[in-house]
Amino acid sequence: MRLKPGTAWHETYARCRAAAPEAFHHDRVLNHWGGFWQRDGRPVPAFSPLDGTAIAGPPRLDRAGAGRALAGAVEEHRQWRHVPLAERKSRVAAAVESMAAHRDLLALLLVWEIGKPWKTACADVDRCLDGVRWYLGEIDRMLAGRTPLPGPVSDIASWNYPMSVLMHAMLVQALAGNAVIAKTPTDGGLCCLTLATALGVREGLPFTLVSGGGAELSPVLVAGRSVGCVSFVGGRDAGAEVATSLADLGRRHVLEQEGLNCWGVWEYGDWDTLTRQIRASFDYGKQRCTAYPRFVVQRSLFPEFLAAYLAAVGSLRFGHPLAVAAPDDPLPELDFGPLINASKAKELADQVDEAVARGGVPVYRAPVESGNFLPGQDISAYLPPVAILSPPRSSPLFHAEPFGPVDTIVLVDTEAELLAAMNASNGALVATLSCAAEETYRRLAPQVRAFKVGHNRPRSRGDREELFGGLGASWRGAFVGGELLVRAVTVGAGGSVGPGGERLPGNFPHYTLLPERDGSA
């Protein structure tokens, strides 16, 4: 095996420098604020999860630097909010097409920075661009009678979807009339987001992009008085800190947090379909907010379920996304590559070992040697698929989302036990019930504490008109999707933003939009 010619990191970074020399210097990446690319912050070392290659690290600002960046975003917001919609549409459309022209480079950066296989990386870029194109066609009706927020939108997002979540949100927020200040994720995506931001800035979009730790930047990017809305995607611990900071501010917010998404199997028999669905669920190593790491199975169906499950995981392909046997070979079609870093892989491996030591039953664990690797490469960030039957209640795998290719299986005997096991994490984004009878699904689904519940099929975050939110501890603030994404960052006629102002659909006190079940909302 060898690295695909033309894909090495030094070649990839050279392409970034050629595409946006204002943002990429030979020795570091720059922050962007105040309308200029700034050689500030303290660059820190970074390493690719693919094989440990040294890559560009984030130029971390301190709190004072973040304050200067926010002040620049506020000034841009004062001007941008008065730009006519037709002009905003023209600039966003131009930025989208510029990103499309650099689509393969953006995708290759995702491969190196966060370990996405090539096909998955391309899908992340395409989903961002296609989604914004849809908003460009719908934005006139969505903005009827609405105006931009009084201050810029602050975006803080996890590393796993830099384009289809973070950059997509930034483009739509700017389209709605807001300047945007975004923090690059701590664990990866710096160069991809910097290139996309540079292409947007060239078209006149009011983007501020900075790097730094949450402890230093959150007091500014979350609690800063001039911030109009906070959009957060990440874990529950960090999300709880953000929510605490916002508690007394009366500020618009969208806080998407993790949850243990569960797949229930009850009075079911279409095992071939379930095998295909289980295999697909390992996309990107389950490093997704809508992944399904928990299966709750009727005990009497366990033999059939296990056969279907093992057929699925036994066919999974993982490894180095850029390793090929011959120079002319296409990039491998993998289900997943590494986890985001070696520390995460070790954390999950330790949790698996601890769960087994305390009584969990390892029903599947692939050998790491079965992966697609370069000779002698660092494989410390790779974790083969694992499945644990009956994880002990003391294990984090019982109640928390692993965010990796680790499944747990819980057996139940009654419908009450099924529901209790599916609701173990006090709220989730999605869930699925595989059951043959429609009546059974309709009876059980309303009792599952997930925002979307699928019947015999997985649910996803969705795009465009599809609503998205969460229940319990998995979500706080405004729901998004389609028109609601625009409403979250704009103000209705005669409305206001603070307490007593316009009430948005979402998880706010005394106001909740019903969760989505298949066929209803």
Short mmCIF file of C-alpha atoms in Angstrom, two decimals:
data_model
loop_
_atom_site.label_atom_id
_atom_site.label_comp_id
_atom_site.label_asym_id
_atom_site.label_seq_id
_atom_site.Cartn_x
_atom_site.Cartn_y
_atom_site.Cartn_z
CA MET A 1 0.00 0.00 0.00
CA ARG A 2 1.11 3.57 -0.65
CA LEU A 3 -0.26 7.10 -0.39
CA LYS A 4 -2.30 8.11 -3.41
CA PRO A 5 -0.06 10.40 -5.55
CA GLY A 6 -0.97 14.08 -5.25
CA THR A 7 -2.72 13.73 -1.89
CA ALA A 8 0.17 14.18 0.56
CA TRP A 9 -0.30 16.82 3.24
CA HIS A 10 2.48 19.09 1.97
CA GLU A 11 0.88 19.03 -1.48
CA THR A 12 -2.56 19.72 -0.02
CA TYR A 13 -1.32 22.68 2.00
CA ALA A 14 0.51 24.04 -1.05
CA ARG A 15 -2.82 24.00 -2.91
CA CYS A 16 -4.37 25.99 -0.04
CA ARG A 17 -1.61 28.59 -0.31
CA ALA A 18 -2.16 28.84 -4.06
CA ALA A 19 -5.94 29.15 -3.68
CA ALA A 20 -5.93 31.68 -0.80
CA PRO A 21 -2.44 33.06 -0.11
CA GLU A 22 -3.95 35.80 2.04
CA ALA A 23 -5.11 33.21 4.59
CA PHE A 24 -2.33 30.60 4.43
CA HIS A 25 1.30 31.53 5.07
CA HIS A 26 4.17 29.11 4.62
CA ASP A 27 4.49 28.66 8.38
CA ARG A 28 0.95 29.17 9.72
CA VAL A 29 -2.76 29.77 9.13
CA LEU A 30 -4.24 33.19 9.91
CA ASN A 31 -7.33 34.35 11.79
CA HIS A 32 -9.78 36.66 10.03
CA TRP A 33 -11.42 39.58 11.80
CA GLY A 34 -12.02 43.27 11.30
CA GLY A 35 -12.10 42.73 7.54
CA PHE A 36 -8.48 41.53 7.39
CA TRP A 37 -6.43 38.36 7.74
CA GLN A 38 -4.53 38.72 10.99
CA ARG A 39 -1.20 37.12 11.87
CA ASP A 40 -2.10 36.93 15.55
CA GLY A 41 -2.75 34.21 18.05
CA ARG A 42 -0.43 31.43 19.10
CA PRO A 43 -0.21 28.54 16.60
CA VAL A 44 -0.19 25.18 18.35
CA PRO A 45 0.97 21.85 16.93
CA ALA A 46 -1.57 19.58 15.27
CA PHE A 47 -1.37 16.07 13.86
CA SER A 48 -3.57 14.26 11.38
CA PRO A 49 -5.56 11.34 12.76
CA LEU A 50 -4.81 9.48 9.50
CA ASP A 51 -1.22 8.58 10.35
CA GLY A 52 0.18 11.17 12.77
CA THR A 53 1.46 13.52 10.06
CA ALA A 54 2.13 17.03 11.39
CA ILE A 55 -0.44 19.44 9.90
CA ALA A 56 -1.31 23.12 10.38
CA GLY A 57 -2.42 23.93 13.91
CA PRO A 58 -4.93 26.58 15.07
CA PRO A 59 -3.67 30.13 15.82
CA ARG A 60 -5.24 30.41 19.27
CA LEU A 61 -6.36 33.82 20.48
CA ASP A 62 -6.66 34.84 24.10
CA ARG A 63 -9.71 36.57 25.56
CA ALA A 64 -8.48 40.04 24.62
CA GLY A 65 -7.89 38.95 21.05
CA ALA A 66 -11.37 37.46 20.89
CA GLY A 67 -12.78 40.76 22.15
CA ARG A 68 -11.10 42.62 19.30
CA ALA A 69 -12.44 40.08 16.82
CA LEU A 70 -15.99 40.44 18.18
CA ALA A 71 -15.75 44.23 17.95
CA GLY A 72 -14.82 43.84 14.30
CA ALA A 73 -17.79 41.53 13.71
CA VAL A 74 -20.11 44.04 15.37
CA GLU A 75 -18.94 46.77 13.02
CA GLU A 76 -19.42 44.50 10.00
CA HIS A 77 -22.89 43.62 11.27
CA ARG A 78 -23.91 47.29 11.45
CA GLN A 79 -23.16 47.63 7.76
CA TRP A 80 -24.23 44.22 6.47
CA ARG A 81 -27.71 44.26 8.04
CA HIS A 82 -28.60 47.18 5.72
CA VAL A 83 -27.34 45.52 2.52
CA PRO A 84 -30.37 44.78 0.29
CA LEU A 85 -31.45 41.15 0.10
CA ALA A 86 -30.80 40.97 -3.65
CA GLU A 87 -27.18 41.96 -3.07
CA ARG A 88 -26.80 39.48 -0.20
CA LYS A 89 -28.17 36.72 -2.42
CA SER A 90 -25.73 37.62 -5.18
CA ARG A 91 -22.73 37.52 -2.86
CA VAL A 92 -23.72 34.28 -1.12
CA ALA A 93 -24.38 32.64 -4.49
CA ALA A 94 -20.95 33.73 -5.73
CA ALA A 95 -19.32 32.33 -2.59
CA VAL A 96 -21.12 29.01 -3.01
CA GLU A 97 -19.94 28.66 -6.60
CA SER A 98 -16.39 29.59 -5.62
CA MET A 99 -16.45 26.85 -2.97
CA ALA A 100 -17.85 24.45 -5.56
CA ALA A 101 -14.87 25.21 -7.80
CA HIS A 102 -12.59 24.18 -4.91
CA ARG A 103 -14.75 21.27 -3.81
CA ASP A 104 -12.12 18.55 -4.14
CA LEU A 105 -9.55 20.54 -2.15
CA LEU A 106 -12.07 21.24 0.62
CA ALA A 107 -12.90 17.51 0.75
CA LEU A 108 -9.23 16.49 0.83
CA LEU A 109 -8.69 18.84 3.76
CA LEU A 110 -11.51 17.06 5.60
CA VAL A 111 -9.76 13.74 4.95
CA TRP A 112 -6.48 14.96 6.44
CA GLU A 113 -7.87 17.08 9.28
CA ILE A 114 -10.71 14.94 10.65
CA GLY A 115 -10.17 11.54 9.02
CA LYS A 116 -13.19 11.36 6.74
CA PRO A 117 -13.08 8.81 3.90
CA TRP A 118 -13.08 10.49 0.49
CA LYS A 119 -16.71 9.76 -0.38
CA THR A 120 -17.91 10.98 3.03
CA ALA A 121 -15.79 14.13 2.80
CA CYS A 122 -17.18 14.98 -0.63
CA ALA A 123 -20.72 14.45 0.68
CA ASP A 124 -20.06 16.92 3.53
CA VAL A 125 -19.00 19.64 1.08
CA ASP A 126 -21.80 18.91 -1.39
CA ARG A 127 -24.47 18.88 1.31
CA CYS A 128 -23.36 22.34 2.45
CA LEU A 129 -23.40 23.85 -1.03
CA ASP A 130 -26.61 22.20 -2.22
CA GLY A 131 -28.36 23.20 0.99
CA VAL A 132 -27.41 26.86 0.65
CA ARG A 133 -28.49 26.85 -3.00
CA TRP A 134 -31.93 25.75 -1.80
CA TYR A 135 -32.06 28.61 0.71
CA LEU A 136 -31.10 31.07 -2.03
CA GLY A 137 -34.26 30.06 -3.86
CA GLU A 138 -36.49 30.22 -0.78
CA ILE A 139 -35.10 33.11 1.24
CA ASP A 140 -37.43 35.83 -0.08
CA ARG A 141 -40.56 34.22 1.41
CA MET A 142 -38.71 33.23 4.59
CA LEU A 143 -37.63 36.81 5.27
CA ALA A 144 -41.00 38.43 4.56
CA GLY A 145 -41.63 40.85 7.44
CA ARG A 146 -38.41 39.91 9.22
CA THR A 147 -35.18 41.82 9.90
CA PRO A 148 -31.66 40.82 10.99
CA LEU A 149 -30.69 40.51 14.64
CA PRO A 150 -29.28 43.54 16.47
CA GLY A 151 -25.87 41.85 16.73
CA PRO A 152 -23.81 39.20 14.92
CA VAL A 153 -24.36 35.46 15.21
CA SER A 154 -21.73 33.54 17.18
CA ASP A 155 -21.11 29.98 15.95
CA ILE A 156 -19.36 27.31 18.00
CA ALA A 157 -19.51 23.83 16.51
CA SER A 158 -17.89 20.42 16.90
CA TRP A 159 -15.28 19.20 14.44
CA ASN A 160 -17.19 16.43 12.65
CA TYR A 161 -19.09 18.44 10.00
CA PRO A 162 -17.17 21.66 9.25
CA MET A 163 -18.96 22.27 5.96
CA SER A 164 -22.48 20.82 6.12
CA VAL A 165 -23.13 22.09 9.65
CA LEU A 166 -20.86 25.06 10.43
CA MET A 167 -20.19 26.68 7.04
CA HIS A 168 -23.77 25.95 5.94
CA ALA A 169 -25.05 27.81 9.01
CA MET A 170 -22.66 30.72 8.43
CA LEU A 171 -23.80 31.17 4.83
CA VAL A 172 -27.50 31.06 5.72
CA GLN A 173 -27.00 33.43 8.65
CA ALA A 174 -25.24 35.92 6.36
CA LEU A 175 -27.96 35.48 3.75
CA ALA A 176 -30.50 36.44 6.44
CA GLY A 177 -28.64 39.72 7.02
CA ASN A 178 -26.27 38.93 9.87
CA ALA A 179 -22.53 39.17 10.25
CA VAL A 180 -21.02 35.97 11.63
CA ILE A 181 -18.22 35.23 14.06
CA ALA A 182 -17.19 31.56 14.22
CA LYS A 183 -14.67 29.63 16.27
CA THR A 184 -12.77 26.85 14.53
CA PRO A 185 -13.30 23.51 16.29
CA THR A 186 -10.54 22.62 18.72
CA ASP A 187 -9.99 19.12 17.31
CA GLY A 188 -9.93 19.66 13.55
CA GLY A 189 -11.24 21.38 10.44
CA LEU A 190 -9.07 24.52 10.66
CA CYS A 191 -7.77 24.60 7.09
CA CYS A 192 -11.06 23.52 5.49
CA LEU A 193 -12.97 26.28 7.29
CA THR A 194 -10.23 28.84 6.63
CA LEU A 195 -10.28 28.13 2.90
CA ALA A 196 -14.09 28.28 2.75
CA THR A 197 -14.06 31.50 4.77
CA ALA A 198 -11.45 33.04 2.49
CA LEU A 199 -13.57 32.27 -0.55
CA GLY A 200 -16.62 33.82 1.14
CA VAL A 201 -14.73 36.92 2.26
CA ARG A 202 -13.52 37.48 -1.31
CA GLU A 203 -17.17 37.77 -2.32
CA GLY A 204 -17.79 40.38 0.40
CA LEU A 205 -19.37 38.18 3.07
CA PRO A 206 -19.06 39.43 6.69
CA PHE A 207 -17.24 36.42 8.12
CA THR A 208 -15.01 36.46 11.20
CA LEU A 209 -13.10 33.22 11.86
CA VAL A 210 -10.94 32.76 14.95
CA SER A 211 -9.28 29.94 16.87
CA GLY A 212 -8.90 29.42 20.59
CA GLY A 213 -9.89 27.38 23.59
CA GLY A 214 -13.39 27.45 24.98
CA ALA A 215 -12.29 28.72 28.38
CA GLU A 216 -10.63 31.77 26.83
CA LEU A 217 -13.14 32.57 24.10
CA SER A 218 -16.53 31.61 25.56
CA PRO A 219 -16.83 34.69 27.83
CA VAL A 220 -16.64 36.76 24.65
CA LEU A 221 -18.31 34.60 22.00
CA VAL A 222 -21.14 33.42 24.27
CA ALA A 223 -21.63 36.08 26.92
CA GLY A 224 -20.46 39.16 25.01
CA ARG A 225 -23.17 41.84 25.22
CA SER A 226 -23.13 42.59 21.49
CA VAL A 227 -23.74 38.98 20.37
CA GLY A 228 -27.17 38.61 18.76
CA CYS A 229 -27.47 34.81 18.82
CA VAL A 230 -25.35 31.86 19.96
CA SER A 231 -25.39 28.67 17.89
CA PHE A 232 -23.64 25.75 19.58
CA VAL A 233 -23.13 22.13 18.45
CA GLY A 234 -21.21 19.85 20.79
CA GLY A 235 -21.20 17.72 23.92
CA ARG A 236 -23.42 18.05 26.96
CA ASP A 237 -20.72 19.25 29.34
CA ALA A 238 -19.65 22.15 27.13
CA GLY A 239 -23.26 22.81 26.18
CA ALA A 240 -24.28 23.04 29.83
CA GLU A 241 -21.58 25.66 30.40
CA VAL A 242 -22.86 27.64 27.41
CA ALA A 243 -26.44 27.37 28.68
CA THR A 244 -25.37 28.58 32.12
CA SER A 245 -23.66 31.59 30.54
CA LEU A 246 -26.86 32.42 28.64
CA ALA A 247 -29.27 31.85 31.53
CA ASP A 248 -29.84 35.48 32.47
CA LEU A 249 -29.15 37.15 29.13
CA GLY A 250 -32.43 36.53 27.30
CA ARG A 251 -30.43 35.91 24.12
CA ARG A 252 -31.34 33.90 21.06
CA HIS A 253 -29.67 30.51 21.20
CA VAL A 254 -29.54 27.16 19.44
CA LEU A 255 -27.76 24.54 21.54
CA GLU A 256 -27.51 21.08 19.96
CA GLN A 257 -26.02 18.52 22.35
CA GLU A 258 -25.32 14.82 22.39
CA GLY A 259 -27.80 12.11 23.30
CA LEU A 260 -27.81 8.31 23.30
CA ASN A 261 -29.80 7.62 20.13
CA CYS A 262 -31.42 4.17 20.38
CA TRP A 263 -32.74 1.62 17.90
CA GLY A 264 -35.49 -0.58 19.34
CA VAL A 265 -36.34 -3.99 17.86
CA TRP A 266 -39.73 -5.38 18.90
CA GLU A 267 -41.98 -7.96 17.18
CA TYR A 268 -39.95 -7.62 13.97
CA GLY A 269 -38.78 -9.97 11.21
CA ASP A 270 -37.26 -8.19 8.19
CA TRP A 271 -33.66 -9.11 9.02
CA ASP A 272 -32.16 -8.50 5.58
CA THR A 273 -33.31 -4.88 5.73
CA LEU A 274 -31.96 -4.48 9.24
CA THR A 275 -28.57 -5.86 8.17
CA ARG A 276 -28.30 -3.18 5.49
CA GLN A 277 -29.39 -0.48 7.93
CA ILE A 278 -26.91 -1.55 10.61
CA ARG A 279 -24.05 -1.51 8.12
CA ALA A 280 -24.98 1.97 6.93
CA SER A 281 -25.12 3.17 10.55
CA PHE A 282 -21.31 2.91 10.77
CA ASP A 283 -20.80 5.78 8.34
CA TYR A 284 -17.83 7.88 9.53
CA GLY A 285 -17.32 5.53 12.45
CA LYS A 286 -20.52 6.75 14.14
CA GLN A 287 -18.88 10.12 14.83
CA ARG A 288 -22.22 11.79 14.15
CA CYS A 289 -24.88 13.36 16.34
CA THR A 290 -27.51 11.14 14.67
CA ALA A 291 -25.57 7.87 14.94
CA TYR A 292 -27.23 4.85 16.60
CA PRO A 293 -24.84 3.29 19.16
CA ARG A 294 -27.51 1.48 21.24
CA PHE A 295 -29.75 -1.39 20.14
CA VAL A 296 -32.57 -2.42 22.48
CA VAL A 297 -33.78 -5.86 21.42
CA GLN A 298 -36.66 -8.12 22.40
CA ARG A 299 -34.97 -11.08 24.10
CA SER A 300 -36.85 -13.70 22.10
CA LEU A 301 -35.58 -12.12 18.86
CA PHE A 302 -31.93 -11.96 19.90
CA PRO A 303 -30.71 -14.98 17.84
CA GLU A 304 -32.12 -13.51 14.63
CA PHE A 305 -30.94 -10.01 15.53
CA LEU A 306 -27.42 -11.21 16.28
CA ALA A 307 -27.16 -13.00 12.94
CA ALA A 308 -28.27 -9.84 11.15
CA TYR A 309 -25.90 -7.68 13.20
CA LEU A 310 -22.84 -9.88 12.65
CA ALA A 311 -23.51 -10.01 8.91
CA ALA A 312 -23.46 -6.22 8.88
CA VAL A 313 -20.36 -5.52 10.97
CA GLY A 314 -18.41 -8.36 9.38
CA SER A 315 -18.54 -6.56 6.03
CA LEU A 316 -17.32 -3.17 7.28
CA ARG A 317 -14.22 -1.62 5.72
CA PHE A 318 -12.00 0.79 7.65
CA GLY A 319 -8.49 2.19 7.44
CA HIS A 320 -6.38 4.97 5.90
CA PRO A 321 -8.60 6.83 3.40
CA LEU A 322 -5.68 7.70 1.08
CA ALA A 323 -3.89 4.33 1.00
CA VAL A 324 -3.93 2.57 -2.39
CA ALA A 325 -2.22 -0.52 -3.76
CA ALA A 326 -1.11 1.13 -7.02
CA PRO A 327 -0.73 4.78 -8.08
CA ASP A 328 -3.61 4.63 -10.56
CA ASP A 329 -6.04 2.94 -8.18
CA PRO A 330 -9.06 4.99 -7.05
CA LEU A 331 -9.25 5.98 -3.41
CA PRO A 332 -10.66 3.15 -1.28
CA GLU A 333 -14.38 3.07 -0.51
CA LEU A 334 -14.28 2.82 3.26
CA ASP A 335 -17.05 2.93 5.82
CA PHE A 336 -14.81 4.88 8.17
CA GLY A 337 -11.24 5.89 8.87
CA PRO A 338 -9.68 6.90 12.19
CA LEU A 339 -11.36 8.51 15.14
CA ILE A 340 -10.65 12.20 15.60
CA ASN A 341 -7.44 11.51 17.54
CA ALA A 342 -5.49 8.82 19.35
CA SER A 343 -6.72 10.02 22.75
CA LYS A 344 -10.33 9.40 21.76
CA ALA A 345 -9.48 5.94 20.41
CA LYS A 346 -7.73 5.03 23.67
CA GLU A 347 -10.58 6.43 25.77
CA LEU A 348 -13.13 4.25 23.96
CA ALA A 349 -10.88 1.18 23.99
CA ASP A 350 -10.45 1.60 27.76
CA GLN A 351 -14.21 1.96 28.23
CA VAL A 352 -14.78 -1.23 26.25
CA ASP A 353 -12.19 -3.15 28.32
CA GLU A 354 -13.70 -1.84 31.56
CA ALA A 355 -17.24 -2.76 30.48
CA VAL A 356 -16.14 -6.29 29.65
CA ALA A 357 -14.22 -6.62 32.92
CA ARG A 358 -17.43 -5.68 34.78
CA GLY A 359 -19.58 -8.25 33.03
CA GLY A 360 -20.39 -6.94 29.56
CA VAL A 361 -20.27 -9.59 26.84
CA PRO A 362 -18.10 -8.80 23.78
CA VAL A 363 -20.14 -10.23 20.90
CA TYR A 364 -17.94 -8.68 18.18
CA ARG A 365 -14.53 -7.02 18.00
CA ALA A 366 -12.73 -6.77 14.68
CA PRO A 367 -8.91 -7.01 14.61
CA VAL A 368 -7.21 -3.71 13.85
CA GLU A 369 -4.92 -5.54 11.42
CA SER A 370 -7.88 -6.06 9.10
CA GLY A 371 -7.85 -2.36 8.21
CA ASN A 372 -6.52 -0.72 5.05
CA PHE A 373 -3.17 0.76 6.13
CA LEU A 374 0.18 2.00 4.85
CA PRO A 375 3.21 -0.07 5.84
CA GLY A 376 4.41 0.91 9.30
CA GLN A 377 2.02 3.83 9.70
CA ASP A 378 0.81 5.16 13.05
CA ILE A 379 -2.58 3.53 13.70
CA SER A 380 -3.12 4.83 17.24
CA ALA A 381 -6.27 6.77 16.23
CA TYR A 382 -8.00 3.72 14.71
CA LEU A 383 -10.57 1.65 16.57
CA PRO A 384 -12.16 -1.37 14.86
CA PRO A 385 -15.91 -1.91 15.33
CA VAL A 386 -16.94 -3.33 18.72
CA ALA A 387 -20.24 -4.58 20.13
CA ILE A 388 -20.94 -5.19 23.83
CA LEU A 389 -23.99 -7.13 25.02
CA SER A 390 -25.47 -6.04 28.36
CA PRO A 391 -23.02 -3.25 29.26
CA PRO A 392 -22.83 -2.75 33.05
CA ARG A 393 -24.82 0.19 34.35
CA SER A 394 -21.65 1.63 35.89
CA SER A 395 -20.07 1.99 32.44
CA PRO A 396 -20.23 5.24 30.44
CA LEU A 397 -21.22 3.04 27.50
CA PHE A 398 -24.52 2.34 29.24
CA HIS A 399 -25.76 5.92 29.47
CA ALA A 400 -23.60 8.14 27.22
CA GLU A 401 -22.95 8.47 23.50
CA PRO A 402 -19.54 6.90 22.67
CA PHE A 403 -19.04 8.91 19.45
CA GLY A 404 -17.16 6.06 17.81
CA PRO A 405 -17.71 2.57 16.31
CA VAL A 406 -18.80 1.01 19.61
CA ASP A 407 -22.29 -0.48 19.87
CA THR A 408 -24.08 -1.71 22.95
CA ILE A 409 -26.97 -4.17 22.95
CA VAL A 410 -29.57 -4.40 25.71
CA LEU A 411 -32.11 -7.23 25.89
CA VAL A 412 -35.64 -6.63 27.22
CA ASP A 413 -38.76 -8.70 27.82
CA THR A 414 -41.56 -6.14 28.00
CA GLU A 415 -42.58 -2.95 26.25
CA ALA A 416 -42.03 -1.03 29.48
CA GLU A 417 -38.44 -2.29 29.63
CA LEU A 418 -37.97 -1.40 25.96
CA LEU A 419 -39.01 2.19 26.56
CA ALA A 420 -36.97 2.54 29.74
CA ALA A 421 -33.83 1.31 27.98
CA MET A 422 -34.40 3.59 24.98
CA ASN A 423 -34.79 6.60 27.27
CA ALA A 424 -31.62 5.97 29.28
CA SER A 425 -29.93 9.29 28.49
CA ASN A 426 -32.75 11.75 29.27
CA GLY A 427 -33.41 12.84 25.73
CA ALA A 428 -31.97 12.26 22.28
CA LEU A 429 -32.07 13.70 18.79
CA VAL A 430 -33.28 10.61 16.92
CA ALA A 431 -34.52 7.08 17.54
CA THR A 432 -35.95 4.20 15.54
CA LEU A 433 -38.45 1.44 16.27
CA SER A 434 -38.24 -1.66 14.10
CA CYS A 435 -41.60 -3.39 14.56
CA ALA A 436 -43.82 -5.09 12.04
CA ALA A 437 -47.17 -3.63 13.12
CA GLU A 438 -47.98 0.02 12.47
CA GLU A 439 -50.25 0.01 15.53
CA THR A 440 -47.35 -1.06 17.74
CA TYR A 441 -45.18 1.74 16.41
CA ARG A 442 -47.90 4.36 16.94
CA ARG A 443 -48.42 3.20 20.52
CA LEU A 444 -44.74 3.18 21.47
CA ALA A 445 -43.23 6.08 19.49
CA PRO A 446 -44.80 8.92 21.54
CA GLN A 447 -43.14 7.48 24.65
CA VAL A 448 -39.64 7.55 23.20
CA ARG A 449 -37.78 10.68 24.33
CA ALA A 450 -36.22 11.57 20.98
CA PHE A 451 -37.16 14.43 18.70
CA LYS A 452 -37.46 12.23 15.61
CA VAL A 453 -38.59 8.62 15.77
CA GLY A 454 -38.42 6.50 12.64
CA HIS A 455 -40.50 3.43 11.88
CA ASN A 456 -38.36 0.64 10.41
CA ARG A 457 -35.86 3.22 9.14
CA PRO A 458 -33.25 5.54 10.61
CA ARG A 459 -33.88 9.24 11.07
CA SER A 460 -31.31 11.89 10.23
CA ARG A 461 -30.62 15.53 10.99
CA GLY A 462 -32.32 16.43 7.72
CA ASP A 463 -31.91 19.32 5.35
CA ARG A 464 -33.91 22.20 3.99
CA GLU A 465 -37.56 22.07 5.10
CA GLU A 466 -37.08 19.20 7.54
CA LEU A 467 -37.37 20.32 11.14
CA PHE A 468 -34.61 19.47 13.60
CA GLY A 469 -34.34 19.65 17.37
CA GLY A 470 -34.02 17.50 20.45
CA LEU A 471 -35.70 16.50 23.69
CA GLY A 472 -34.47 16.58 27.25
CA ALA A 473 -30.77 17.33 27.65
CA SER A 474 -30.02 16.92 23.94
CA TRP A 475 -31.23 20.38 22.90
CA ARG A 476 -31.90 23.85 24.27
CA GLY A 477 -33.31 26.89 22.54
CA ALA A 478 -34.69 27.37 19.06
CA PHE A 479 -35.46 24.52 16.70
CA VAL A 480 -34.05 24.82 13.19
CA GLY A 481 -34.52 23.54 9.66
CA GLY A 482 -35.97 25.38 6.69
CA GLU A 483 -37.80 28.53 7.68
CA LEU A 484 -37.08 27.96 11.38
CA LEU A 485 -33.34 28.22 10.75
CA VAL A 486 -33.93 31.69 9.30
CA ARG A 487 -36.39 32.67 12.03
CA ALA A 488 -33.80 31.75 14.68
CA VAL A 489 -31.48 34.50 13.40
CA THR A 490 -34.01 37.18 12.47
CA VAL A 491 -36.72 39.24 14.22
CA GLY A 492 -40.37 39.31 13.20
CA ALA A 493 -42.31 42.50 12.54
CA GLY A 494 -42.79 44.35 15.81
CA GLY A 495 -40.92 41.65 17.68
CA SER A 496 -37.96 41.91 20.00
CA VAL A 497 -35.17 39.59 21.01
CA GLY A 498 -35.05 39.74 24.80
CA PRO A 499 -37.40 38.34 27.47
CA GLY A 500 -41.00 38.92 26.50
CA GLY A 501 -40.10 39.28 22.83
CA GLU A 502 -40.89 37.04 19.88
CA ARG A 503 -41.35 33.42 20.95
CA LEU A 504 -39.58 30.92 18.69
CA PRO A 505 -40.48 27.23 18.27
CA GLY A 506 -38.14 25.20 20.43
CA ASN A 507 -37.20 24.11 23.92
CA PHE A 508 -38.05 27.33 25.73
CA PRO A 509 -40.13 27.59 28.93
CA HIS A 510 -43.86 27.14 28.30
CA TYR A 511 -43.41 26.69 24.55
CA THR A 512 -42.59 23.42 22.80
CA LEU A 513 -43.16 22.23 19.27
CA LEU A 514 -44.24 18.60 19.12
CA PRO A 515 -41.50 16.07 18.27
CA GLU A 516 -41.46 14.51 14.82
CA ARG A 517 -42.69 10.97 14.32
CA ASP A 518 -42.73 9.32 10.92
CA GLY A 519 -45.60 10.81 9.01
CA SER A 520 -46.34 13.61 11.46
CA ALA A 521 -44.81 16.65 13.12
#
